[in-house]
Coordinates of C-alpha atoms in Angstrom, one line a residue:
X1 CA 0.0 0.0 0.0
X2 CA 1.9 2.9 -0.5
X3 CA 1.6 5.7 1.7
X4 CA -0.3 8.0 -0.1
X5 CA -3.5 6.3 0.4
X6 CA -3.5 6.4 4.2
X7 CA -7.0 7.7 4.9
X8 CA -6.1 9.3 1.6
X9 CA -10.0 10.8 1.5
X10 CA -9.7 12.3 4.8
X11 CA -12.6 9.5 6.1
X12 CA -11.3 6.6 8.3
X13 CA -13.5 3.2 8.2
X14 CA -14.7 0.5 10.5
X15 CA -12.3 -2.8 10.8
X16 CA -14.8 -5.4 11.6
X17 CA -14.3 -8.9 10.2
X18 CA -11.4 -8.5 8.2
X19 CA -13.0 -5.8 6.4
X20 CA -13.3 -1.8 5.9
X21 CA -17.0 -0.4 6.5
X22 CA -18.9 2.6 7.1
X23 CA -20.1 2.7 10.4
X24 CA -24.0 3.0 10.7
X25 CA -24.1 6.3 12.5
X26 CA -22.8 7.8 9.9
X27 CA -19.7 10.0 10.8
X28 CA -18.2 12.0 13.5
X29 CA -15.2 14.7 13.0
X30 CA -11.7 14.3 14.0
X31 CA -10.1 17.9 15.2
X32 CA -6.8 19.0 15.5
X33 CA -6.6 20.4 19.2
X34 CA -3.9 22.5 18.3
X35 CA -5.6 24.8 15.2
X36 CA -9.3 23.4 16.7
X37 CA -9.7 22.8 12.6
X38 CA -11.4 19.8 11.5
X39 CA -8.7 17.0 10.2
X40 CA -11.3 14.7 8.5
X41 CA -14.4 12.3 9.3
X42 CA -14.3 8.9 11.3
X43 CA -16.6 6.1 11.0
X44 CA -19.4 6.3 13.7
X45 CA -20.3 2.4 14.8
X46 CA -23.2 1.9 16.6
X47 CA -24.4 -0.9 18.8
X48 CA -25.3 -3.1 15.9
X49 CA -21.6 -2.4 14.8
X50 CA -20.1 -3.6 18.1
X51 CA -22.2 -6.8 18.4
X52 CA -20.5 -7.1 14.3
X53 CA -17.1 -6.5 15.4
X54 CA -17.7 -9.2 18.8
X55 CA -19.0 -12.0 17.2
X56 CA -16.7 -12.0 14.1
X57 CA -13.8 -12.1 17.3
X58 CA -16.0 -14.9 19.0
X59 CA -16.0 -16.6 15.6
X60 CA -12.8 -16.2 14.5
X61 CA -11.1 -17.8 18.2
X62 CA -14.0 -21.0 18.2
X63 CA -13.6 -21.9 14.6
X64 CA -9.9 -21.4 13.7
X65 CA -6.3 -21.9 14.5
X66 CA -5.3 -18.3 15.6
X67 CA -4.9 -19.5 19.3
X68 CA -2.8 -23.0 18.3
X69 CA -1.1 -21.5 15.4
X70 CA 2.3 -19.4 17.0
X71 CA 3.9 -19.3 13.7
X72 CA 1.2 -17.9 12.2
X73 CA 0.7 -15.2 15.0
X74 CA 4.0 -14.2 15.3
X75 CA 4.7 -13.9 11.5
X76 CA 1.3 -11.3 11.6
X77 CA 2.6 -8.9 14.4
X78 CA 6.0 -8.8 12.8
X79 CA 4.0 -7.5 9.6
X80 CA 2.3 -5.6 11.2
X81 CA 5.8 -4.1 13.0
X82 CA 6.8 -3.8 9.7
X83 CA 4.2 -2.3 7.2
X84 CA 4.0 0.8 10.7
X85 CA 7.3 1.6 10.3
X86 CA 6.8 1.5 6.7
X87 CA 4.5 4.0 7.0
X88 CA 6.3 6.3 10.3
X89 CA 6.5 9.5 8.4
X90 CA 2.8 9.6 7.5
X91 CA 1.8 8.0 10.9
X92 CA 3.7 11.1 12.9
X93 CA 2.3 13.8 10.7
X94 CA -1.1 12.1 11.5
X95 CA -0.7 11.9 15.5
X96 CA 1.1 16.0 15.6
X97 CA -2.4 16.5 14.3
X98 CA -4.8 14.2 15.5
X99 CA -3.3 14.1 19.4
X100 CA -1.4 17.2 19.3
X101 CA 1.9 15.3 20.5
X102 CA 5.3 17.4 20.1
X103 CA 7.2 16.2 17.3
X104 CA 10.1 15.5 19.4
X105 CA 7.7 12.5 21.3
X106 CA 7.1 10.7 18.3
X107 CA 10.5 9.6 17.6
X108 CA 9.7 7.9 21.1
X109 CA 6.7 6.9 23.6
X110 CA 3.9 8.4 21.0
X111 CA 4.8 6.5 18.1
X112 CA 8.3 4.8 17.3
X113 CA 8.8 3.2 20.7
X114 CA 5.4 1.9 20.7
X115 CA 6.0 0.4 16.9
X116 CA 9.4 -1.1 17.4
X117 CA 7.7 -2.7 21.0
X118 CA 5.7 -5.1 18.9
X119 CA 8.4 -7.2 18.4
X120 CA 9.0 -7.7 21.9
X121 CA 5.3 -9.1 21.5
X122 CA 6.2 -11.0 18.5
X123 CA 9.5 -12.8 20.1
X124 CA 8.3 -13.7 23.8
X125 CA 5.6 -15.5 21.7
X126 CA 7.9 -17.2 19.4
X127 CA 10.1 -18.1 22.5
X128 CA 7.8 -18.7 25.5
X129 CA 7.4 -22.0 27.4
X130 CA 4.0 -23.2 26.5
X131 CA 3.6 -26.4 27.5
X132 CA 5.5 -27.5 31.1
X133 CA 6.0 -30.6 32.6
X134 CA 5.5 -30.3 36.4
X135 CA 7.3 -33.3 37.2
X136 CA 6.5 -36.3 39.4
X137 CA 4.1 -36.3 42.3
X138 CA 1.8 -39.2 43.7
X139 CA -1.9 -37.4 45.1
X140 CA -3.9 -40.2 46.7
X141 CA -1.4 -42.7 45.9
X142 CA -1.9 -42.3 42.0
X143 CA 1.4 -41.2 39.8
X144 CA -0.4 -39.1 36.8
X145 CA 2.0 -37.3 34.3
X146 CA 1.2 -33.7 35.1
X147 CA 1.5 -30.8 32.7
X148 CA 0.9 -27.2 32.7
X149 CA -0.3 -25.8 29.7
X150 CA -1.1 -21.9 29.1
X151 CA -3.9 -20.8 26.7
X152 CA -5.2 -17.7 24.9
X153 CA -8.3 -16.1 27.2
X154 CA -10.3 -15.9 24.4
X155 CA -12.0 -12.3 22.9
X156 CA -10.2 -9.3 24.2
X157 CA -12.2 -6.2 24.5
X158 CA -9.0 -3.3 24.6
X159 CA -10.7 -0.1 25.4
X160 CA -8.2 2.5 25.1
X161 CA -7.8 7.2 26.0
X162 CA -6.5 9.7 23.5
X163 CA -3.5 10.7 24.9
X164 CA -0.8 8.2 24.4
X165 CA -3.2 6.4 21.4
X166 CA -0.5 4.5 19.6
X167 CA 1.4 3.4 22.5
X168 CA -2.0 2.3 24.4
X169 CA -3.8 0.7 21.6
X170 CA -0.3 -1.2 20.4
X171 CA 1.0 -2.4 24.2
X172 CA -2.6 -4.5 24.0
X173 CA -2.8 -5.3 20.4
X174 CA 0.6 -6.5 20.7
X175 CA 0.9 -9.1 23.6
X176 CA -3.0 -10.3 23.5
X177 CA -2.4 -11.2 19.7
X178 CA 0.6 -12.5 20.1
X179 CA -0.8 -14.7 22.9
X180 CA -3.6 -16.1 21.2
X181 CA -7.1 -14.1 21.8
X182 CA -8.7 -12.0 19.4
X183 CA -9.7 -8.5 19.6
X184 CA -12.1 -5.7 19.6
X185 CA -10.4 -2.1 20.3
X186 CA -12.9 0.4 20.9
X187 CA -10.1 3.4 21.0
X188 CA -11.2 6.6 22.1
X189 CA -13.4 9.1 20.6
X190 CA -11.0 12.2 20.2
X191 CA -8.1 10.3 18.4
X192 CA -10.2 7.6 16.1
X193 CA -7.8 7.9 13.0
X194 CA -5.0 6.7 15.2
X195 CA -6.8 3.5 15.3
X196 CA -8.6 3.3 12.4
X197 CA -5.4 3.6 10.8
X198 CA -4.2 -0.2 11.9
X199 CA -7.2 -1.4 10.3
X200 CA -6.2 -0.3 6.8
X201 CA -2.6 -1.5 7.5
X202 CA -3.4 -4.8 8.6
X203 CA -6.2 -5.4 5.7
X204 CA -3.8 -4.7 3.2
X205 CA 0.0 -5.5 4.8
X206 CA -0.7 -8.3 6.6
X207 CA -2.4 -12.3 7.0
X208 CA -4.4 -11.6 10.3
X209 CA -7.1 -13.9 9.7
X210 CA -10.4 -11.9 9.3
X211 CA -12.4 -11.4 12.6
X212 CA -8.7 -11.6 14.5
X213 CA -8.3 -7.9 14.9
X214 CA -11.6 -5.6 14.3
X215 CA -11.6 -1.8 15.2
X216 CA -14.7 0.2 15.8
X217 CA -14.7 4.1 16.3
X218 CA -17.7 6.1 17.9
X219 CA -18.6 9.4 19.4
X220 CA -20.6 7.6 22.2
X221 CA -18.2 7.2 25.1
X222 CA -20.1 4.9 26.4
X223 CA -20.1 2.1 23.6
X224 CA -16.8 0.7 25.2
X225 CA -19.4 -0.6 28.2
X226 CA -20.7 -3.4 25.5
X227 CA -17.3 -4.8 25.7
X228 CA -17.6 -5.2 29.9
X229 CA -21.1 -6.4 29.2
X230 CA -20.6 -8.7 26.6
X231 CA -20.6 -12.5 27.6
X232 CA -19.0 -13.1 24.3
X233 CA -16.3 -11.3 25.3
X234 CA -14.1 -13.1 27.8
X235 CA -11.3 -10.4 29.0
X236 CA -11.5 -6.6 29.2
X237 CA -8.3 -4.6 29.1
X238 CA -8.8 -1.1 30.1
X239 CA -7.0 2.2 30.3
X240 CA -8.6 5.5 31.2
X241 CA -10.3 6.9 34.5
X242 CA -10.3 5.5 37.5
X243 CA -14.1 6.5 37.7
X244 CA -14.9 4.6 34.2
X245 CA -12.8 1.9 35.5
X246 CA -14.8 1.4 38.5
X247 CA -17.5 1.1 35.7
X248 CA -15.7 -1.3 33.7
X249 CA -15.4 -3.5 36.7
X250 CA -19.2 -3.6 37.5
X251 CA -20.3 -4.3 34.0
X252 CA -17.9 -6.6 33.7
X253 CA -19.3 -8.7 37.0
X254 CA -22.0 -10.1 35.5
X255 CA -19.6 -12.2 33.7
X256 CA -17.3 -12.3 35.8
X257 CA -14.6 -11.6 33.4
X258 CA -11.2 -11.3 33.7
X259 CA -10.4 -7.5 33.8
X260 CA -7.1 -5.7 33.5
X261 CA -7.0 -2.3 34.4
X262 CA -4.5 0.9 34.0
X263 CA -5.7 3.6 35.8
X264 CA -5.2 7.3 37.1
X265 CA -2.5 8.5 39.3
X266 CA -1.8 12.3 41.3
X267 CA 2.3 11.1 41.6
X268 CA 5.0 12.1 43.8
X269 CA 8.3 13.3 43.1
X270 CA 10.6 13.6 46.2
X271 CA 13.4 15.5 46.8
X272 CA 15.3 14.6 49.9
X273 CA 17.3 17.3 51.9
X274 CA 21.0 16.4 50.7
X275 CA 19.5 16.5 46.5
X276 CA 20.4 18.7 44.8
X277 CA 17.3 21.1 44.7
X278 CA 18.0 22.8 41.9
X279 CA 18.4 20.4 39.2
X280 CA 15.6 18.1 40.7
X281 CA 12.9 21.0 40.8
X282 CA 13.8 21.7 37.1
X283 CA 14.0 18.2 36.1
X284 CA 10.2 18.1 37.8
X285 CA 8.9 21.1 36.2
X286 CA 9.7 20.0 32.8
X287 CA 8.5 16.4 33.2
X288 CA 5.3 18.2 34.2
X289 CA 5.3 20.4 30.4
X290 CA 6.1 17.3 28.5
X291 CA 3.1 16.6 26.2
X292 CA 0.8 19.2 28.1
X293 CA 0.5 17.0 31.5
X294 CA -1.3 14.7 29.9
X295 CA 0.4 11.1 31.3
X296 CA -1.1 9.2 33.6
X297 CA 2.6 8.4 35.3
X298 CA 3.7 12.0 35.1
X299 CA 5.0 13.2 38.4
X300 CA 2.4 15.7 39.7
X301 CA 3.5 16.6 43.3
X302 CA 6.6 18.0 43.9
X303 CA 7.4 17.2 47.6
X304 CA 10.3 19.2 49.1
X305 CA 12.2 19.8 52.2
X306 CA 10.1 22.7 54.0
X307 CA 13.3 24.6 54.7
X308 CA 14.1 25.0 51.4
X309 CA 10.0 25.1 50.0
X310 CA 10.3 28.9 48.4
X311 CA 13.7 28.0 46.6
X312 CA 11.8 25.1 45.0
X313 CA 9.0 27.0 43.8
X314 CA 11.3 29.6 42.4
X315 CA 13.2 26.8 40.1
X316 CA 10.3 25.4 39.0
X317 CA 8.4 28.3 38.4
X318 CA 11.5 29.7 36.6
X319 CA 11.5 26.1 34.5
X320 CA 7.7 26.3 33.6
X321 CA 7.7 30.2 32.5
X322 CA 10.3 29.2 29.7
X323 CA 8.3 26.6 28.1
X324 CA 5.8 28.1 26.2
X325 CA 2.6 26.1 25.2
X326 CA 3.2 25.7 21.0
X327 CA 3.2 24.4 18.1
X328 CA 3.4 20.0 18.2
X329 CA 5.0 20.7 14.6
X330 CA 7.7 22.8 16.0
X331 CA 10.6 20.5 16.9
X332 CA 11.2 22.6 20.2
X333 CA 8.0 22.6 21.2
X334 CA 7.8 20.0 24.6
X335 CA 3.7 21.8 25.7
X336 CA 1.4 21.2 23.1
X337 CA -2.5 21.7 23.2
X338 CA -4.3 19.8 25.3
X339 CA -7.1 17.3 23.5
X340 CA -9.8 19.1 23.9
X341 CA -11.8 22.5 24.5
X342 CA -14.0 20.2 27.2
X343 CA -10.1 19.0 28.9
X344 CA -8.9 22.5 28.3
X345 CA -12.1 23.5 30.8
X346 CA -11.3 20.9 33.1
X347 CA -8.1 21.8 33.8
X348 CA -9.2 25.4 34.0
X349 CA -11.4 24.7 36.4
X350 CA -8.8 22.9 38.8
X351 CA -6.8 26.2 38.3
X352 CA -9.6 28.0 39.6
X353 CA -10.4 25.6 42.9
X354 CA -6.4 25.8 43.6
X355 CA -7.0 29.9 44.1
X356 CA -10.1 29.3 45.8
X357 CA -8.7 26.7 48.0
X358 CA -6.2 29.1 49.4
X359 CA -3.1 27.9 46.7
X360 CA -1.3 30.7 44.5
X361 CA 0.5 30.6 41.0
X362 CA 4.1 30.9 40.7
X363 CA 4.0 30.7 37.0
X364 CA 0.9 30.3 34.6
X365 CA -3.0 29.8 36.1
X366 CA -4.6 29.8 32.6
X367 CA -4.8 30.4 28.9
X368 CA -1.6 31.7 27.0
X369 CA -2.1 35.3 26.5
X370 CA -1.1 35.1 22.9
X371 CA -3.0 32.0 21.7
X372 CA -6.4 32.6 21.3
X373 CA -6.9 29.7 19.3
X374 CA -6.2 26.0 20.7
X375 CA -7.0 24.5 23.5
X376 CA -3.7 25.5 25.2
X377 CA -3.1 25.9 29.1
X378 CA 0.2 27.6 30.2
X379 CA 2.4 26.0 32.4
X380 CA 1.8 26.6 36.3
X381 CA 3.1 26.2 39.7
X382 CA 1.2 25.9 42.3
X383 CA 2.3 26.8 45.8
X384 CA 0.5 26.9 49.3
X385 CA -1.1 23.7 49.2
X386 CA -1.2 21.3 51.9
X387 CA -2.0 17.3 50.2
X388 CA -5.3 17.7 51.3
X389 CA -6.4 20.2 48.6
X390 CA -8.3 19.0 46.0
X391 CA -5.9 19.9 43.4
X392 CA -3.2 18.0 45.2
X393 CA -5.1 14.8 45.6
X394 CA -7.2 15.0 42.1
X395 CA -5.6 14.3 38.7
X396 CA -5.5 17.4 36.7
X397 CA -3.7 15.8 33.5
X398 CA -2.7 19.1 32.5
X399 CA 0.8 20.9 33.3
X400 CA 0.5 21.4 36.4
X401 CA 2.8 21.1 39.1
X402 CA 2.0 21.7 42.9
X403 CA 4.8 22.3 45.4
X404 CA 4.1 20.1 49.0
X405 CA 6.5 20.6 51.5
X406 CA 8.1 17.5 53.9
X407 CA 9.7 17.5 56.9
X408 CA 12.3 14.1 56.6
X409 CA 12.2 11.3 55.0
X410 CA 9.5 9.7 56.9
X411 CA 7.0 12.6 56.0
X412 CA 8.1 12.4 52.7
X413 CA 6.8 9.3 52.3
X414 CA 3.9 9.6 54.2
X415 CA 2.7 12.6 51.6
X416 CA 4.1 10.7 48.8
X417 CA 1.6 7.4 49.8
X418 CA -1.2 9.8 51.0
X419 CA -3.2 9.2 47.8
X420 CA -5.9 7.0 46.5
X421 CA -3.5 6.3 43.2
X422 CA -0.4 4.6 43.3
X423 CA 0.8 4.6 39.8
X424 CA 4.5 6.2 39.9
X425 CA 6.8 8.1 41.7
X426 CA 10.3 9.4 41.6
X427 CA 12.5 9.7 44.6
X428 CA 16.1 12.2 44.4
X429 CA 19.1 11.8 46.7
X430 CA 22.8 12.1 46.8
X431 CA 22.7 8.8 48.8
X432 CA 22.0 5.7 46.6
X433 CA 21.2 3.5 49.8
X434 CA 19.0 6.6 51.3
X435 CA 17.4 7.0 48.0
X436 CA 16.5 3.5 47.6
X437 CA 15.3 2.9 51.1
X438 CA 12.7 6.1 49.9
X439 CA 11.9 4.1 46.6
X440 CA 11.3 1.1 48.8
X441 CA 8.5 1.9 50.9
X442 CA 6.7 4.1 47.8
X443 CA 3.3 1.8 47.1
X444 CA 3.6 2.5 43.4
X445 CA 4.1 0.8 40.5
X446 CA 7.0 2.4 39.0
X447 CA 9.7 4.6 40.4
X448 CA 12.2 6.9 39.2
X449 CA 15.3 6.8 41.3
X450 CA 17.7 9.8 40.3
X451 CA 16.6 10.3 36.6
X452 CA 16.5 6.6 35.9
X453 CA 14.0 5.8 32.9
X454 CA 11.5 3.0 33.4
X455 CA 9.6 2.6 30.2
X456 CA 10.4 -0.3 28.5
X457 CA 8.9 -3.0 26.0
X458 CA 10.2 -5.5 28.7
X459 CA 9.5 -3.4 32.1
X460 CA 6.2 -4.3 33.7
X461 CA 4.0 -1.3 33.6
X462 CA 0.9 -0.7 36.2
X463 CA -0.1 0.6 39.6
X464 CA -1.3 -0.1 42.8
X465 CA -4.5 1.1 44.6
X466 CA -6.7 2.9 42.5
X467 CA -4.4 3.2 39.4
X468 CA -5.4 -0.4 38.2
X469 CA -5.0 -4.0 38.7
X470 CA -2.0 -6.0 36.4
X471 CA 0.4 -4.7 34.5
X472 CA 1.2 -3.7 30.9
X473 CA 4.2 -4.7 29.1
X474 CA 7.0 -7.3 29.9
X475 CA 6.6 -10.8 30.5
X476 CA 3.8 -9.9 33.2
X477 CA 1.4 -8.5 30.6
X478 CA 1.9 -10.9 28.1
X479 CA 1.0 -13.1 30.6
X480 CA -1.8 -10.9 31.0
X481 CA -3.4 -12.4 28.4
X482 CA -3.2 -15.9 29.2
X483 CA -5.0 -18.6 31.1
X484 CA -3.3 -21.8 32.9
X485 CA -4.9 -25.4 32.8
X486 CA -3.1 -28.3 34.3
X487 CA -3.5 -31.5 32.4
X488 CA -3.3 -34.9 34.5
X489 CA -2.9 -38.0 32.1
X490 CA -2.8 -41.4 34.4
X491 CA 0.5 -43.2 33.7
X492 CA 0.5 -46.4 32.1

């Protein structure tokens, strides 16, 4: 296919049984939240559509060899590897425009990380230890021959947010295929082209089997709840809200289906009294800017020694007033848009509650003075919060940082584990064995230890608390996707 016919008529289709259709509400726009400009037209499914798009899933793991046929599966996600980086140039023009991503992220976690990541999928498969003999053992005096085998779940429902769309949509494509189930993604509303676009690829660059991968794109948020619902559908792998994963897990009840969930998280960054202040409030403040705040894992509270609390505001007020909110085509710009006017108003509003909560700005507090189009949010510091404010406890996902001061270690972590999220955390020290003994009692999924980098296609993503259950990535969310069955034969 060559690359000029990538949604080529600026209208992206339904994947649904091996094949591209119009979706039978019609069509909903995509919009550039940088230029708010319409990009194009998506295909808008409907119920009927999703029901489509389940049973050709349902069909196509009952009646084929997708789920006993490695070869075969690994062969398709190394295509599919393949025809995306085939296509990368056309792929990070269309996620500047669609997410509003820097360019400078593309060449890593918003596109080409994500893409070269499937064949980490592609080779556990190849390699992994299916079958395991679990050796001798005599219950009730008989001596059976004992064998653990690991299976596909079955249908995968992958509902998937907009702000990290490739990298979301490809960590569950990726393992679940590779594993054995079949798929519906249901990706989200405000970056449908970013999914849509697989289906093209993979109906033309690729031997998925039809009905092994289908891809359905909506306006209604809540058609993803059909997945949960579904008793066709035997695993639901979710990343969004905690709130609409708390829905996720009571839909999904009825059938008591397996759920995997990556969730939201308000997370710490701690600076211990013999850090370096300086060059860990900066290095805070920036990660804060980087694609607009929107990260689930981004570093929200800045927790600081209290002796040293207005020096840390004044670094990272000093780092946030020099990045301007820009362009996601300009290579320098590291604060894009944010996705949406309705985000953009979100965020605004947090803004708001931090001033009326007895909190002032350091830097920013609300729109860019000299952007009146976009959906742009300056940077800002927030300072005079305790971590009971609302804006200290809440995720924002915009670039906001608040300052919290500490008072030790021990406080430090107390503030850092006083949250209902436990997703990530970074810890700074000029004592390895001080800073690790900080890292060890974080109950988070991930943390940072002096500018150390965690993502990885083999590092086990996820959180604890209310930022999800399981983990994404790595051997641990392949095996997210499998079942275990022990088979007993009698010896003869």
């Amino acid at each position: 296919m060559a690359d000029s016919s990538l949604l080529a008529n600026g209208v992206s289709a339904l994947f649904i049984d091996g094949k591209l259709s119009e979706g039978r509400a019609g069509t909903f726009p995509t919009i550039n939240p940088a230029t708010e400009e319409v990009l194009g037209l998506a295909a808008d499914a409907d119920a009927e559509d999703m029901g489509r798009a389940v049973e050709a899933a349902r069909r196509a793991f009952d009646e084929t060899d997708w789920s006993r046929n490695t070869e075969l599966r690994v062969r398709c996600v190394r295509q599919l590897r393949d025809a995306l980086q085939h296509h990368i140039e056309r792929l990070r023009e269309l996620t500047i425009s669609e997410v509003g991503a820097p360019r400078m992220l593309t060449a890593a976690a918003q596109l080409e990380g994500p893409v070269n990541d499937l064949a980490f999928s592609a080779d556990t498969a190849e390699s992994y230890v299916w079958n395991q003999d679990l050796g001798q053992a005599s219950p009730m005096g008989i001596p059976p021959r004992r064998t653990i085998a690991r299976e596909a779940v079955g249908v995968v429902g992958a509902i998937t947010p907009w702000n990290f769309p490739h990298q979301i949509n490809l960590a569950k494509l990726g393992p679940a295929l590779a594993a054995g189930n079949t798929l519906v993604l249901k990706p989200a509303p405000d970056t449908p082209w970013c999914a849509a676009v697989l289906g093209e690829i993979i109906a033309e660059r690729t031997d998925f089997p039809p009905g092994v991968v289908n891809i359905v794109t909506s306006s209604d948020h809540s058609l993803g709840a059909l997945l949960a619902k579904d008793p066709r559908v035997d695993m639901v792998s979710f990343t969004g809200s905690t709130a609409t994963g708390r829905s996720v897990m009571a839909d999904a009840a009825a059938t008591v289906k397996r759920v995997f969930l990556e969730l939201g998280g308000k997370s710490a960054f701690v600076v211990l009294d013999d850090a370096d202040l300086a060059a860990a409030s900066g290095v805070s403040a920036f990660t804060a800017c980087m694609h607009a705040g929107q990260g689930c894992a981004i570093t929200t509270r800045l927790v600081v020694p209290r002796g040293r609390y207005d020096e840390a505001v004044a670094v990272a007020a000093g780092t946030m007033s020099s990045i301007k909110p820009g362009d996601p085509n300009d290579p320098g710009t590291v604060c894009g848009p944010l996705i949406s006017a309705r985000q953009r108003d979100r965020v605004q509003g947090y803004l708001d509650l931090a001033i009326a909560e007895g909190g002032t700005f350091a830097c920013g507090g609300g729109r860019p003075a000299n952007r009146d189009v976009g959906f742009f949010i300056e940077p800002t510091v927030i300072a005079g919060l305790s971590n009971d404010a609302r804006p200290a406890r809440e995720e924002i996902f915009g670039p906001v940082l608040t300052v919290i001061a500490h008072d030790g270690d021990d406080d430090a972590v107390r503030i850092a584990n006083d949250s209902p999220y436990g997703l990530s955390g970074t810890v700074y020290s000029a004592d390895p064995d001080r800073a690790a003994a900080v890292a060890a009692r974080l109950r988070v999924g991930t943390v940072n230890v002096n500018g150390g980098v965690w993502y990885s296609a083999d590092a086990p993503f996820g959180g604890y608390k209310q930022s999800g259950n399981g983990r994404e990535m790595g051997i641990a969310g392949f095996e997210e996707y499998l079942e275990t069955k022990l088979v007993a034969t009698a010896a003869t």
